[in-house]
Amino acid sequence: MELQLELQTQRSTRRFLPSPAKLAVNALMLLFTASCILPLLWIGYSSLKTQAEFANNILSLPSAPQFGNYLEAIKLTNMLQLSWNSARVTLLSVIGITAISYVTGYITARIDFKGKKVMIFYYLFGMLVPIHALLVPLYLLFKNFGLADQWYTLIIPYIAFNLSLPIMLISSYVTGIPKEIEEAAAIDGLSFSGTMYRIMLPIAIPVLTTVAILQFFSCWNEFSFALVLLNDESLRTVPLGMSYFKSQHSTNYPQLMAGMILSMLPVTIIYFVFSSRIIAGVMAGAVKG
Amino acid sequence: MNKRSFILGLLVVASSVLSACGSGDNEEATAESSKNVTISLLHRYQESNIGKSPEDTAVLDGLKRFMEDYPNVEIIEEQLQNEDYSIKAQALAAADDMPDVFIVPGSWMTNFVDNEIVLPLNEELEKRPEWRDGYRAGTLDAGTREGQVYGIPIAAGPTHLIYYNDDLFGSIGYDQFPSTWPDLMDAGEKLADKGINLFSYGDKSKGYAMSSWISALTDRINGPQWTESILNGSGAQFTDDGFVHGISMMHELAKAGYLNKDLNSVDADTMVNYYFEGRSAAFVSGIWSAMNIVNNAPEGIAAGTRVAVFPGVEGGLGNPLSSSGGAGVYYSVNSGVEAGEKLDAIMTMLEYMTGSDSAKLMAEVGGFPAYDPGDFDTGKLHPVALAAYEASAAADATKIFDLWFDASIVEVLNTGIQGVMAGSRTPEQLAEETQQAYETFLNNP
């Protein structure tokens, strides 16, 4: 009896006292976490410093929080206009990407046709082409077709360049859904497109959400196309707006950081709201059923 | 809300967005019809820098005055930050779609002239001799090829000045900046004992060493004739003792530990911040850093900052007071612009943006204009800015290598010097590599 009790206490203490190996792994993970979170905290409190304070000691806490930096940042960059431009371009692009990649991904997963492999390779190849190599030809193309410098200009390359990964994700997700569901729908008399939209689309919602969220980040943060394809200042997006804080030979870091926090806000909120869905969606596409 | 009304709502929003854009275009069309000349302008001066950067302040003020005086001219202006400007301008140049007026850094000039992207301006300047002759000596040079002016300079001034903390040097027994190299090394050692770097140094962007150090140092030792001889291909070599000596001096400062260890991985902003934090007693930079100190340095540092140039080198052939300098960037006109009303308007606009009034304003807010501003009100200038201005005006400007040497040679030097400063290459090796690039260039110019 006593022995049993002793064993039990041993077991319970063991549960609370992790082994040195576990401790080491946890410590390592904590370090990784800190390396991601500390810079964010640093940006956060640095955005409240004066420029001289920042220059004096870049790590110290602000002595008197300068919320004026945020007002200045909003005024300087016309943040509302930038955000509206970014939001409009990003939302329409994400809708386009999700719609096109669902249809393409579904068809490559379910139908065998001539040239399918070539098509899949073509989409995969899209992930390998560096954007900078395409800036000049793309600029020429847009200019000659009168597509440059319009409110919808960026939507076209954003959709085109962000299709590869979503198509792969959706295709592998759809492959994992049992075919019997579609066969049952066909027996009940549903057409191909009916099956695709009314039966399979709701099942694919998790992966579509993932695709939408991932591409939201990608479009929101895009810089190179926005720089080269737009001339009109009233069309600029948030990443371009960050350059207002830099002059040729100096940078107003506290204001830049205030601007960064403001520009990160929408993306961060979206990430926190949907983070569980993103993870679920990525996992869902990862394992074949 | 059911699905149908949601889709309907979406359509309404989409169509209102579309129609709003359509009406915007119409308004622009009516506005355009009242203007008879349209000039497109792409530059790296930004509204948000007015008051912070002398160049931006003066150039944009000139543009504003021009627009007020010439309401019939429509300006389609695009302002970009420095690095963004480089990316975009190079993309536009490659696509042969440059705007009417744009900025050309000196190092791009040869390429732009060879590819006929820029318009020769002699004829136009001939009509405005008073304006043309107002530029400081030498400032038009890097924008001139075979006697033809292709670029109108904006700001000039040394790329090599030393900003130093008088209090820190005072604390080790120097009441002014060391006047000989042995003294400088001695000061470096004394400062190192106190845990302070002699200079902070930031060459992350590749080009800093060449702009602010190598051009001035080499001139101290070799004299300007050597540079001329390299440029003419008349005998001078990069393997000459003088050039190797200059690089060795930089190497020694790094090897002795008188510079910050992360010298190749920090940019110029961080370099200046190290000085602000008191981690270094001095830094080498151009005239542009003066206003950075005035605006951003902690009060004690700004008050204790003085301006100097590298000490002379024993047996050196160059003027010990000289500094590498000249104009760095130019306004150029698209070669597609034809003579007539439009070109006339462009030249007037450039005169407003870079000429007399603009130059005066630039000097008054702490810049060093390419156009001689004559007498101006120095009353509002911070002592650091005034000291930098005076050092600049007194210095004998010598050529900045990265504006003059071919890009292939500049690239070898810019990359190689990082190796030398990190200790992975010797100055002799760098000299040898540069000489090879130079010979290749001479054989296939």
XYZ file of C-alpha atoms in Angstrom:
734
model
C 0.000 0.000 0.000
C 2.728 2.379 1.026
C 4.776 1.389 -1.974
C 1.836 2.097 -4.260
C 1.341 5.513 -2.693
C 5.018 6.289 -3.093
C 4.863 5.237 -6.718
C 1.849 7.453 -7.262
C 3.551 10.497 -5.756
C 6.618 9.778 -7.839
C 4.490 9.618 -10.940
C 2.687 12.838 -10.141
C 5.895 14.751 -9.409
C 7.349 13.392 -12.599
C 4.403 14.849 -14.443
C 5.197 18.316 -13.083
C 8.960 18.119 -13.358
C 9.893 17.754 -17.015
C 13.100 16.034 -18.016
C 16.146 18.176 -18.862
C 15.756 17.294 -22.536
C 12.187 18.593 -22.571
C 13.284 21.716 -20.742
C 15.967 22.352 -23.306
C 13.528 21.926 -26.192
C 11.042 24.258 -24.518
C 13.707 26.835 -23.832
C 14.721 26.711 -27.476
C 11.119 27.170 -28.582
C 10.717 30.062 -26.185
C 13.803 31.667 -27.691
C 12.347 31.290 -31.170
C 9.072 32.784 -30.003
C 10.893 35.682 -28.383
C 12.862 36.313 -31.566
C 9.562 36.800 -33.400
C 7.662 38.728 -30.761
C 10.385 41.045 -29.436
C 10.901 42.890 -32.736
C 7.152 43.542 -32.864
C 7.151 44.871 -29.325
C 10.186 46.960 -30.200
C 8.410 48.445 -33.218
C 5.401 49.084 -30.990
C 7.135 51.075 -28.290
C 9.655 52.699 -30.630
C 6.756 54.201 -32.557
C 6.025 56.274 -29.449
C 9.485 57.832 -29.165
C 10.794 61.119 -30.461
C 13.366 60.918 -33.210
C 16.167 62.184 -30.974
C 15.205 59.688 -28.295
C 15.327 56.909 -30.842
C 18.731 58.025 -32.068
C 20.085 58.309 -28.550
C 19.289 54.736 -27.579
C 17.405 52.503 -29.948
C 16.433 49.985 -27.261
C 15.224 52.222 -24.432
C 11.549 52.709 -23.626
C 9.933 56.043 -24.545
C 10.098 58.579 -21.711
C 6.870 60.307 -22.737
C 4.745 58.430 -25.308
C 4.419 60.444 -28.525
C 1.022 59.513 -29.907
C 1.478 62.418 -32.291
C 3.643 60.091 -34.415
C 0.495 58.201 -35.369
C -1.379 61.366 -36.308
C 1.625 62.535 -38.320
C 1.881 59.166 -40.057
C -1.794 59.243 -40.999
C -1.526 62.804 -42.264
C 1.794 62.365 -44.060
C 0.870 59.249 -45.984
C -2.819 59.943 -46.458
C -3.268 56.573 -44.792
C -7.010 56.391 -45.478
C -6.503 56.727 -49.212
C -3.660 54.184 -49.181
C -5.703 51.706 -47.155
C -8.732 52.122 -49.384
C -6.599 51.507 -52.497
C -4.954 48.471 -50.926
C -8.246 47.074 -49.661
C -9.999 47.480 -53.013
C -7.194 45.863 -55.001
C -6.639 43.119 -52.447
C -10.283 42.115 -51.980
C -11.038 41.958 -55.699
C -7.806 40.042 -56.345
C -8.552 37.542 -53.603
C -12.058 36.952 -54.969
C -10.580 36.423 -58.434
C -7.818 34.128 -57.213
C -10.156 31.998 -55.129
C -12.747 31.646 -57.889
C -10.293 30.823 -60.658
C -8.152 28.513 -58.579
C -11.206 26.609 -57.309
C -12.407 25.835 -60.829
C -8.924 25.014 -62.097
C -7.966 23.015 -59.026
C -11.209 21.065 -59.085
C -10.910 20.204 -62.753
C -7.263 19.125 -62.521
C -8.170 16.925 -59.556
C -11.200 15.243 -61.068
C -10.928 15.138 -64.844
C -8.316 13.451 -66.992
C -7.658 15.236 -70.218
C -4.895 15.603 -72.776
C -2.263 18.080 -71.734
C -3.248 18.025 -68.077
C 0.316 17.328 -66.979
C 1.605 20.167 -69.127
C -0.964 22.471 -67.578
C -0.027 21.475 -64.028
C 3.639 21.933 -64.865
C 2.836 25.328 -66.331
C 1.208 26.422 -63.092
C 4.074 24.997 -61.026
C 6.518 26.839 -63.251
C 4.771 30.073 -62.312
C 6.081 29.681 -58.776
C 9.655 29.612 -60.019
C 9.728 32.813 -62.087
C 11.136 35.752 -60.124
C 8.859 38.779 -60.285
C 11.706 41.205 -60.963
C 12.551 39.465 -64.228
C 9.052 40.239 -65.468
C 8.693 43.864 -64.448
C 9.892 45.393 -67.707
C 7.983 43.141 -70.168
C 4.892 43.396 -68.024
C 5.163 47.166 -67.875
C 5.423 47.329 -71.680
C 2.436 45.053 -72.082
C 0.295 47.091 -69.708
C 1.367 50.375 -71.230
C 0.634 49.274 -74.798
C -2.776 47.911 -73.913
C -3.661 51.004 -71.909
C -3.967 48.988 -68.711
C -1.295 50.787 -66.681
C -2.183 53.383 -64.090
C -5.847 52.437 -63.607
C -7.552 51.582 -60.354
C -7.828 47.950 -61.518
C -4.270 47.679 -62.918
C -2.821 45.716 -60.014
C -5.677 43.225 -59.844
C -4.573 41.611 -63.110
C -1.009 40.634 -62.121
C -2.051 39.889 -58.549
C -4.507 37.282 -59.746
C -2.178 35.883 -62.391
C 0.878 35.611 -60.165
C -0.921 34.191 -57.169
C -2.671 31.275 -58.869
C 0.022 28.586 -58.650
C -0.056 27.745 -54.964
C -3.864 27.914 -54.531
C -4.411 25.598 -57.499
C -2.032 23.042 -55.981
C -3.662 23.345 -52.560
C -7.213 23.042 -53.858
C -6.356 20.236 -56.246
C -4.790 18.122 -53.527
C -7.702 18.859 -51.180
C -10.318 17.862 -53.727
C -8.401 14.663 -54.534
C -8.809 13.743 -50.875
C -12.634 13.950 -50.970
C -14.277 10.555 -51.733
C -15.548 10.345 -55.307
C -18.678 8.557 -54.105
C -20.190 11.883 -53.063
C -20.074 13.148 -56.632
C -21.282 9.819 -58.005
C -24.292 9.980 -55.677
C -25.022 13.510 -56.892
C -24.747 12.370 -60.511
C -27.155 9.484 -59.864
C -29.597 11.990 -58.376
C -29.374 13.866 -61.664
C -27.109 16.791 -60.827
C -25.018 18.189 -63.698
C -21.224 18.475 -63.550
C -21.239 22.160 -62.709
C -24.061 21.591 -60.252
C -21.930 19.016 -58.450
C -18.944 21.303 -58.533
C -20.698 24.329 -57.047
C -23.516 22.900 -54.939
C -21.968 19.750 -53.541
C -18.194 20.143 -53.588
C -17.837 23.872 -52.989
C -19.246 23.741 -49.458
C -16.983 20.769 -48.673
C -13.955 22.700 -49.951
C -14.686 25.774 -47.800
C -11.772 25.108 -45.375
C -9.142 25.079 -48.118
C -10.770 28.020 -49.909
C -10.580 30.030 -46.700
C -6.909 29.197 -46.360
C -6.273 30.204 -49.944
C -8.174 33.454 -49.506
C -6.337 34.398 -46.342
C -2.865 33.496 -47.617
C -3.431 35.435 -50.816
C -4.849 38.347 -48.866
C -1.463 38.728 -47.149
C 0.426 38.306 -50.362
C -1.581 40.974 -52.221
C -1.725 43.393 -49.290
C 2.070 43.372 -48.956
C 2.996 43.386 -52.633
C 5.415 46.152 -53.595
C 7.198 45.733 -56.958
C 4.188 45.681 -59.297
C 2.589 48.548 -57.429
C 5.781 50.581 -57.805
C 6.293 50.033 -61.510
C 2.760 49.798 -62.874
C 1.259 52.804 -61.076
C 2.220 56.440 -61.637
C -0.776 58.226 -60.211
C -0.139 59.034 -56.560
C -3.804 58.725 -55.681
C -3.656 55.037 -56.614
C -0.706 54.086 -54.397
C -1.013 51.187 -51.988
C 0.095 50.856 -48.366
C 3.564 49.307 -48.982
C 4.403 52.185 -51.340
C 3.208 54.674 -48.735
C 5.861 53.500 -46.273
C 8.482 55.243 -48.407
C 7.120 58.632 -47.337
C 9.120 58.265 -44.121
C 12.435 57.917 -45.884
C 14.324 60.776 -47.376
C 17.484 60.405 -49.391
C 19.849 60.524 -46.473
C 17.806 59.949 -43.355
C 14.795 58.056 -42.112
C 12.230 59.119 -39.533
C 12.145 55.776 -37.732
C 9.529 56.461 -35.021
C 7.078 57.746 -37.640
C 7.932 54.908 -39.996
C 7.180 52.476 -37.185
C 3.895 54.185 -36.406
C 3.043 53.855 -40.089
C 4.044 50.198 -40.059
C 1.857 49.471 -37.053
C -1.086 51.188 -38.757
C -0.504 49.260 -41.971
C -0.133 45.987 -40.085
C -3.361 46.428 -38.136
C -5.854 45.167 -40.716
C -3.694 42.162 -41.604
C -3.064 41.315 -37.967
C -6.751 41.504 -37.116
C -7.594 39.250 -40.022
C -4.898 36.820 -38.975
C -6.089 36.613 -35.385
C -9.708 36.151 -36.410
C -8.919 33.433 -38.915
C -5.735 31.863 -37.515
C -7.436 28.591 -36.516
C -8.946 28.324 -39.993
C -5.620 28.934 -41.689
C -3.988 26.124 -39.741
C -6.960 23.784 -40.241
C -7.000 24.544 -43.950
C -3.292 23.949 -44.468
C -3.528 20.649 -42.549
C -6.604 19.647 -44.530
C -4.778 20.028 -47.817
C -1.656 18.319 -46.560
C -2.836 14.735 -45.984
C -4.409 12.619 -48.673
C -7.544 10.747 -47.562
C -29.619 38.967 -45.601
C -30.351 36.281 -48.167
C -27.947 35.300 -50.882
C -29.685 37.106 -53.707
C -29.792 40.478 -51.985
C -26.154 40.042 -50.989
C -25.105 39.541 -54.619
C -27.288 42.469 -55.671
C -25.608 44.623 -53.023
C -22.186 43.570 -54.253
C -23.110 44.510 -57.817
C -24.349 47.919 -56.721
C -21.097 48.591 -54.879
C -19.025 47.389 -57.828
C -20.898 49.514 -60.334
C -20.684 52.617 -58.160
C -16.903 52.123 -57.864
C -16.668 51.763 -61.630
C -18.841 54.761 -62.395
C -16.976 56.908 -59.868
C -13.745 56.177 -61.710
C -15.341 56.952 -65.041
C -16.493 60.401 -63.961
C -13.007 61.126 -62.546
C -11.515 60.575 -65.974
C -13.984 63.004 -67.524
C -13.106 65.729 -65.089
C -9.425 65.290 -65.887
C -10.178 65.519 -69.585
C -11.842 68.901 -69.208
C -9.016 70.174 -67.027
C -6.459 69.093 -69.621
C -8.094 71.023 -72.405
C -7.418 74.360 -70.676
C -3.647 73.623 -70.507
C -1.651 73.773 -73.689
C 1.573 72.056 -72.559
C 1.860 68.875 -70.499
C 5.132 67.844 -68.890
C 5.580 64.502 -67.188
C 8.118 64.569 -64.384
C 9.551 61.673 -62.385
C 11.859 62.474 -59.516
C 13.056 61.428 -56.126
C 12.038 64.520 -54.214
C 9.082 64.097 -51.917
C 6.574 66.458 -50.373
C 6.951 64.588 -47.093
C 10.625 65.630 -46.903
C 10.019 69.365 -47.143
C 11.683 70.963 -44.157
C 13.776 67.853 -43.480
C 15.894 67.663 -46.591
C 17.304 70.856 -48.144
C 17.209 69.411 -51.666
C 13.588 68.321 -51.476
C 12.607 71.645 -49.929
C 14.304 73.769 -52.592
C 13.390 71.723 -55.660
C 9.718 71.366 -54.747
C 9.502 75.045 -53.853
C 10.850 75.876 -57.304
C 8.317 73.574 -58.926
C 5.499 75.163 -56.967
C 6.556 78.648 -58.026
C 6.745 77.499 -61.638
C 3.227 76.081 -61.523
C 1.905 79.336 -60.093
C 3.639 81.442 -62.735
C 2.733 79.180 -65.660
C -0.819 77.989 -65.120
C -1.049 76.936 -68.775
C 1.520 74.167 -68.204
C 0.233 70.950 -66.712
C 2.754 68.937 -64.738
C 2.164 65.243 -64.245
C 4.498 64.662 -61.364
C 5.502 61.453 -59.666
C 7.553 61.592 -56.500
C 9.421 58.502 -55.376
C 11.797 57.666 -52.584
C 15.450 57.263 -53.578
C 15.755 53.459 -53.913
C 12.258 53.077 -55.347
C 13.200 55.694 -57.906
C 16.180 53.623 -59.042
C 14.064 50.502 -59.530
C 11.319 52.279 -61.407
C 13.527 54.516 -63.542
C 15.618 51.555 -64.664
C 12.491 49.588 -65.557
C 11.098 52.542 -67.521
C 14.430 53.128 -69.253
C 14.625 49.454 -70.240
C 11.103 49.741 -71.644
C 12.133 52.980 -73.412
C 9.260 54.807 -71.777
C 10.866 57.522 -69.690
C 8.809 60.601 -68.821
C 9.698 64.013 -70.273
C 11.936 65.020 -67.370
C 13.658 62.687 -64.928
C 16.629 62.356 -62.616
C 19.834 60.693 -63.744
C 22.483 59.822 -61.139
C 25.957 60.625 -62.479
C 26.926 56.964 -62.682
C 24.062 56.247 -65.113
C 24.886 59.169 -67.358
C 27.249 57.444 -69.813
C 24.800 54.614 -70.319
C 21.884 56.988 -70.853
C 23.873 59.125 -73.291
C 25.110 56.080 -75.232
C 21.581 54.735 -75.531
C 20.219 58.124 -76.609
C 17.722 58.288 -73.782
C 18.660 61.861 -72.837
C 18.594 65.047 -74.876
C 21.672 67.259 -75.389
C 20.874 70.652 -73.874
C 23.653 72.944 -75.119
C 21.440 74.759 -77.600
C 18.789 75.468 -74.978
C 21.357 76.565 -72.398
C 22.902 78.844 -74.989
C 19.644 80.812 -74.961
C 19.927 81.217 -71.182
C 23.620 82.021 -70.589
C 22.984 83.786 -67.301
C 21.452 80.706 -65.789
C 24.024 78.306 -67.280
C 27.001 80.337 -66.060
C 25.669 80.483 -62.513
C 26.647 76.902 -61.734
C 29.669 76.306 -59.538
C 32.820 75.244 -61.332
C 32.841 71.555 -62.167
C 29.239 70.832 -61.220
C 28.101 70.465 -64.829
C 31.012 68.145 -65.660
C 29.640 64.730 -64.716
C 26.503 65.544 -66.713
C 28.535 66.526 -69.774
C 29.763 64.166 -72.477
C 31.998 65.373 -75.315
C 31.122 68.969 -74.663
C 27.350 68.405 -74.662
C 25.452 69.016 -71.443
C 22.927 66.229 -70.826
C 22.028 66.950 -67.234
C 21.258 69.940 -65.030
C 22.786 69.430 -61.567
C 20.795 70.000 -58.395
C 22.958 69.729 -55.307
C 26.723 69.493 -55.095
C 29.213 69.460 -52.327
C 31.648 67.059 -50.782
C 30.943 63.392 -50.388
C 33.777 63.372 -47.889
C 33.524 65.340 -44.654
C 34.326 64.150 -41.155
C 31.760 64.912 -38.487
C 33.437 64.482 -35.120
C 32.536 64.804 -31.480
C 34.731 67.557 -30.079
C 34.087 66.534 -26.458
C 35.245 62.952 -27.043
C 38.405 64.054 -28.814
C 38.941 66.623 -26.048
C 38.748 63.875 -23.439
C 41.775 62.130 -24.995
C 43.798 65.311 -25.338
C 42.976 66.515 -28.859
C 41.506 70.000 -28.958
C 40.904 69.648 -32.703
C 40.695 66.832 -35.199
C 44.101 65.062 -35.541
C 46.085 66.742 -38.293
C 48.347 63.811 -39.262
C 47.742 60.092 -39.827
C 49.990 58.992 -36.930
C 47.967 61.324 -34.675
C 44.742 59.871 -36.031
C 45.891 56.320 -35.284
C 46.992 57.450 -31.830
C 43.546 58.951 -31.193
C 42.001 55.698 -32.432
C 43.986 53.739 -29.874
C 43.101 56.054 -26.993
C 39.431 55.962 -27.915
C 39.532 52.160 -28.239
C 40.833 51.996 -24.664
C 37.646 53.781 -23.616
C 35.532 51.356 -25.650
C 34.698 53.918 -28.331
C 35.269 53.478 -32.057
C 37.223 56.186 -33.842
C 34.841 56.115 -36.823
C 31.537 54.404 -37.312
C 31.348 52.963 -40.802
C 28.378 51.542 -42.744
C 28.936 50.056 -46.199
C 25.906 47.781 -46.461
C 24.627 49.536 -49.556
C 28.027 49.177 -51.325
C 29.260 52.511 -52.575
C 29.796 54.289 -49.285
C 33.507 53.374 -49.160
C 34.039 54.638 -52.674
C 32.035 57.851 -52.265
C 33.217 59.000 -48.895
C 36.612 57.363 -48.372
C 38.484 55.988 -51.393
C 38.022 58.961 -53.731
C 39.307 61.441 -51.145
C 42.086 59.247 -49.728
C 43.491 58.296 -53.112
C 43.568 61.957 -54.059
C 45.499 62.835 -50.884
C 48.242 60.419 -51.903
C 48.215 60.384 -55.707
C 46.952 63.853 -56.524
C 44.253 64.592 -59.117
C 46.602 63.840 -62.038
C 46.455 60.152 -61.245
C 42.657 60.131 -61.520
C 42.846 62.027 -64.810
C 45.383 59.570 -66.122
C 43.138 56.636 -65.211
C 40.215 58.330 -66.947
C 42.232 59.074 -70.094
C 43.834 55.654 -70.102
C 47.232 57.333 -70.195
C 49.324 55.136 -67.988
C 48.189 55.239 -64.359
C 47.268 51.887 -62.855
C 45.240 50.736 -59.905
C 48.233 48.663 -58.821
C 50.248 51.899 -58.356
C 51.630 52.320 -54.836
C 49.443 55.318 -54.071
C 46.167 53.511 -54.655
C 47.269 50.445 -52.691
C 48.477 52.762 -49.913
C 45.040 54.445 -49.655
C 43.227 51.119 -49.409
C 45.817 49.914 -46.863
C 45.071 52.907 -44.628
C 41.390 51.956 -44.540
C 42.360 48.335 -43.958
C 44.581 49.318 -41.018
C 41.804 51.269 -39.316
C 39.555 48.200 -39.538
C 42.313 45.762 -38.532
C 43.274 47.833 -35.492
C 39.642 47.691 -34.333
C 39.017 51.432 -34.625
C 35.828 50.921 -36.651
C 32.645 49.101 -35.701
C 32.916 45.331 -36.311
C 29.632 45.144 -38.272
C 30.943 47.682 -40.799
C 29.750 45.793 -43.904
C 26.334 44.885 -42.593
C 25.017 48.248 -41.374
C 23.748 51.047 -43.594
C 24.552 54.737 -43.451
C 21.558 55.467 -41.198
C 22.828 53.022 -38.590
C 26.357 54.367 -38.939
C 25.093 57.835 -38.036
C 23.023 56.403 -35.189
C 26.156 54.804 -33.697
C 27.648 58.282 -33.617
C 24.495 59.684 -32.016
C 24.678 56.977 -29.360
C 28.270 57.918 -28.563
C 29.580 54.553 -29.734
C 31.904 56.311 -32.152
C 33.745 59.614 -31.958
C 33.334 60.476 -35.646
C 31.959 59.363 -38.977
C 32.847 60.131 -42.555
C 30.005 61.190 -44.821
C 28.847 63.814 -47.281
C 27.439 67.290 -46.753
C 23.970 65.718 -46.585
C 24.642 64.369 -43.094
C 24.869 67.878 -41.653
C 21.102 68.344 -41.607
C 20.643 64.809 -40.310
C 22.705 65.837 -37.260
C 20.835 69.118 -36.886
C 17.428 67.450 -37.067
C 17.976 64.134 -35.366
C 21.008 64.124 -33.095
C 20.589 64.259 -29.310
C 21.189 67.832 -28.184
C 24.586 67.240 -26.537
C 25.932 65.489 -29.623
C 24.702 68.181 -32.018
C 26.269 70.896 -29.878
C 29.639 69.095 -29.743
C 29.860 68.192 -33.427
C 32.550 69.814 -35.576
C 33.507 69.289 -39.199
C 36.904 68.319 -40.647
C 38.437 66.460 -43.593
C 41.052 63.676 -43.703
C 44.513 64.834 -42.644
C 47.138 65.148 -45.354
C 49.350 62.146 -46.043
C 53.096 62.458 -45.694
C 54.607 62.792 -49.155
C 51.136 62.938 -50.670
C 50.769 64.715 -54.012
C 47.212 65.958 -53.461
C 45.900 69.019 -51.696
C 45.415 68.039 -48.039
C 42.276 70.152 -47.872
C 40.576 68.618 -50.873
C 37.444 66.599 -50.682
C 35.795 64.375 -53.250
C 32.802 66.244 -54.538
C 30.699 67.617 -57.332
C 27.127 67.123 -58.297
C 25.719 63.645 -57.861
C 22.392 63.691 -59.658
C 21.060 65.564 -62.646
C 17.777 66.482 -64.235
C 17.718 65.231 -67.802
C 15.208 65.627 -70.595
C 13.821 62.748 -72.645
C 15.473 62.581 -76.076
C 12.009 62.323 -77.603
C 11.111 65.898 -76.641
C 11.348 68.171 -79.667
C 12.474 71.779 -79.672
C 9.598 74.200 -79.323
C 7.061 75.327 -76.787
C 7.311 72.184 -74.663
C 11.103 72.094 -74.429
C 11.047 75.788 -73.658
C 8.627 75.195 -70.798
C 10.791 72.331 -69.524
C 13.914 74.494 -69.447
C 12.058 77.247 -67.608
C 10.787 74.685 -65.118
C 14.337 73.388 -64.553
C 15.559 76.926 -64.023
C 12.884 77.407 -61.373
C 13.749 74.105 -59.707
C 17.551 74.324 -59.697
C 18.475 77.943 -60.461
C 19.177 81.031 -58.402
C 16.105 81.298 -56.112
C 16.000 77.602 -55.466
C 19.750 77.548 -54.732
C 19.401 80.356 -52.223
C 16.641 78.508 -50.428
C 18.637 75.261 -50.440
C 21.636 77.002 -48.876
C 19.459 78.714 -46.269
C 18.035 75.425 -45.069
C 21.403 73.688 -44.879
C 22.084 72.270 -48.328
C 24.890 72.817 -50.786
C 23.387 73.729 -54.168
C 25.166 73.149 -57.464
C 24.097 76.643 -58.527
C 26.090 79.312 -56.721
C 23.601 80.996 -54.381
C 25.808 84.058 -53.840
C 25.245 85.721 -50.491
C 22.502 84.218 -48.444
C 21.102 84.505 -44.968
C 23.253 82.272 -42.765
C 21.485 83.475 -39.626
C 19.061 80.594 -39.443
C 21.674 77.900 -40.031
C 22.679 75.578 -37.213
C 26.449 75.795 -36.457
C 26.989 72.234 -37.719
C 25.269 73.020 -41.021
C 27.233 76.244 -41.342
C 30.534 74.462 -40.598
C 29.720 71.833 -43.221
C 28.816 74.544 -45.720
C 32.029 76.434 -45.065
C 34.182 73.303 -45.252
C 32.454 72.460 -48.527
C 32.960 75.900 -50.019
C 36.628 75.918 -48.943
C 37.410 72.404 -50.136
C 39.015 71.782 -53.461
C 36.561 69.364 -55.069
C 38.141 66.322 -56.666
C 36.395 63.669 -58.699
C 34.165 61.117 -57.003
C 35.234 57.789 -58.500
C 31.819 56.190 -58.659
C 30.537 59.029 -60.850
C 33.428 58.859 -63.250
C 34.795 55.326 -63.513
C 32.999 52.800 -65.667
C 30.315 50.793 -63.854
C 32.296 47.536 -64.292
C 35.278 48.967 -62.393
C 33.049 50.563 -59.752
C 31.393 47.194 -59.144
C 34.716 45.405 -58.587
C 35.885 48.118 -56.192
C 32.603 48.299 -54.288
C 32.502 44.564 -53.718
C 36.231 44.098 -53.174
C 36.575 46.808 -50.550
C 34.082 44.945 -48.381
C 36.411 41.946 -48.463
C 39.381 44.124 -47.559
C 37.554 45.712 -44.634
C 36.422 42.282 -43.421
C 40.007 41.023 -43.655
C 39.367 38.325 -46.259
C 41.309 40.118 -49.006
C 44.492 42.148 -49.029
C 44.660 45.671 -50.472
C 47.100 44.325 -53.092
C 44.594 41.691 -54.218
C 41.882 44.312 -54.569
C 44.203 46.577 -56.542
C 45.063 43.657 -58.847
C 41.386 42.785 -59.430
C 40.469 46.407 -60.100
C 43.340 46.740 -62.536
C 42.104 43.647 -64.404
C 38.599 45.117 -64.668
C 40.147 48.393 -65.841
C 42.199 46.665 -68.531
C 39.165 44.740 -69.735
C 37.314 48.037 -69.952
C 40.174 49.711 -71.839
C 40.276 46.857 -74.334
C 36.505 46.848 -74.918
C 35.275 50.320 -74.042
